[in-house]
């Protein structure tokens, strides 16, 4: 017996390459890897037929397997350059060759000659940043935006998506493919204006601008030292670091009923990005609705990154199995919330402004005692001390009539604003947001 082992072929060449439209330039040669071809505007798609030199080699066109000697699937062509790759893998499975054909589709004749019209669509249907969030939220008809980034963000990329697939995009004058990130754009401290120019098939252009404001590293000393978040209850460094990182990485997903001219817009936007709040099933936030005791407990637990899976035993007689039970248990174990008597918590009952103030104040350590009354209607309130402490550091505010209305039910938007103000004034968190 004589066993002859023939080595696997390492031949990864093509012996032929043809297009369904247009001609290769230069003419095909097995050792030439790069080609160009031109087609008329009326040619909106093309197929490629590659033939391998060795029968056992395999071939892919734009990443899709094709049988040697057979046409590829249809490849759409936009106006301008369309690179097509043909990758050949030899029988040995390791040797490869990549041929590239750049097919240039001509623009339609001016005036739509031959019945072909050229699109004038210069719109974008998407624009995102690698850091920061656009303000206002993206809309195709809005061409001017702003965004803020921290000092440690020294560069950024933009990803824009054209409405029309034949439109082209340039970011600061450099061509970028639709739905692909631009190159890194260096940011100086202060304002950095970035232009995104969209050119339609007929040559019409539209320019979008994004002004990125990079924060200074020079942090001004606070006017007041302010209170502290109680580190016996809360891991303040964790809150500070997690909040800053989350705001950098998370974009706002608009609620259908929260408009930019609302007094609570910035608070709701920031709270949603931090994961403190969610909308309801209809996609709205319902900021003017009364907030329940369970909803507020959950917001606070989310804002402080409390461990709600500690396995603490049930505290109240009416919270077992309730959706907010973990948050309620965590806050009760910390001594921050109390029941309403008879061992009950009444999680679905609306919470008053006085109760909200007491919970927030118990989470903080103040260096001063409550001063004289700042409101005309808090004398005699069981929560007066808490309300006045919070008012002194501008966590809570009253109405223009000088009243606080401690017994009134708090609303969802008021609760969000109070929680964020607490995180802002506590100097061991120092949350950065626009109130």
Coordinates of N, CA and C in Angstrom, one line a residue, residues 6-13 54-58 88-97:
X6 N -1.5 14.6 -0.9 CA -1.3 15.8 -1.7 C -1.6 17.0 -0.9
X7 N -0.8 18.0 -0.8 CA -1.0 19.1 0.1 C -2.2 19.9 -0.4
X8 N -2.9 20.5 0.6 CA -4.1 21.4 0.2 C -3.5 22.6 -0.5
X9 N -4.3 23.0 -1.5 CA -3.9 24.2 -2.3 C -3.9 25.5 -1.5
X10 N -2.9 26.3 -1.8 CA -2.9 27.6 -1.2 C -3.2 28.7 -2.2
X11 N -3.8 28.3 -3.3 CA -4.1 29.3 -4.4 C -5.4 30.0 -4.1
X12 N -5.2 31.3 -3.8 CA -6.4 32.2 -3.4 C -6.6 33.2 -4.5
X13 N -6.3 32.9 -5.8 CA -6.4 33.9 -6.8 C -7.7 33.7 -7.6
X54 N -8.6 28.0 -8.6 CA -8.5 26.6 -8.1 C -9.9 26.2 -7.7
X55 N -10.4 25.1 -8.1 CA -11.8 24.7 -8.0 C -12.2 24.6 -6.5
X56 N -11.3 24.2 -5.6 CA -11.7 24.0 -4.2 C -11.6 25.3 -3.4
X57 N -11.2 26.4 -4.0 CA -11.2 27.7 -3.2 C -12.6 28.2 -3.1
X58 N -12.9 29.0 -2.1 CA -14.2 29.6 -1.9 C -14.1 31.1 -2.0
X88 N -11.3 35.8 -1.6 CA -11.1 34.4 -2.0 C -10.3 33.7 -0.9
X89 N -10.7 32.6 -0.5 CA -10.1 31.8 0.5 C -9.6 30.5 -0.1
X90 N -8.3 30.2 0.0 CA -7.7 29.0 -0.6 C -8.2 27.7 0.1
X91 N -8.0 26.6 -0.6 CA -8.4 25.3 0.0 C -7.8 25.0 1.4
X92 N -6.6 25.6 1.6 CA -6.0 25.4 2.9 C -6.7 26.1 4.1
X93 N -7.6 27.0 3.7 CA -8.4 27.6 4.8 C -7.8 28.8 5.4
X94 N -6.5 29.1 5.1 CA -5.8 30.2 5.7 C -5.3 31.3 4.7
X95 N -5.0 30.9 3.5 CA -4.5 31.8 2.6 C -5.7 32.5 1.9
X96 N -5.6 33.9 1.9 CA -6.7 34.7 1.3 C -6.2 35.8 0.4
X97 N -7.1 36.2 -0.5 CA -6.8 37.4 -1.3 C -8.1 38.2 -1.3

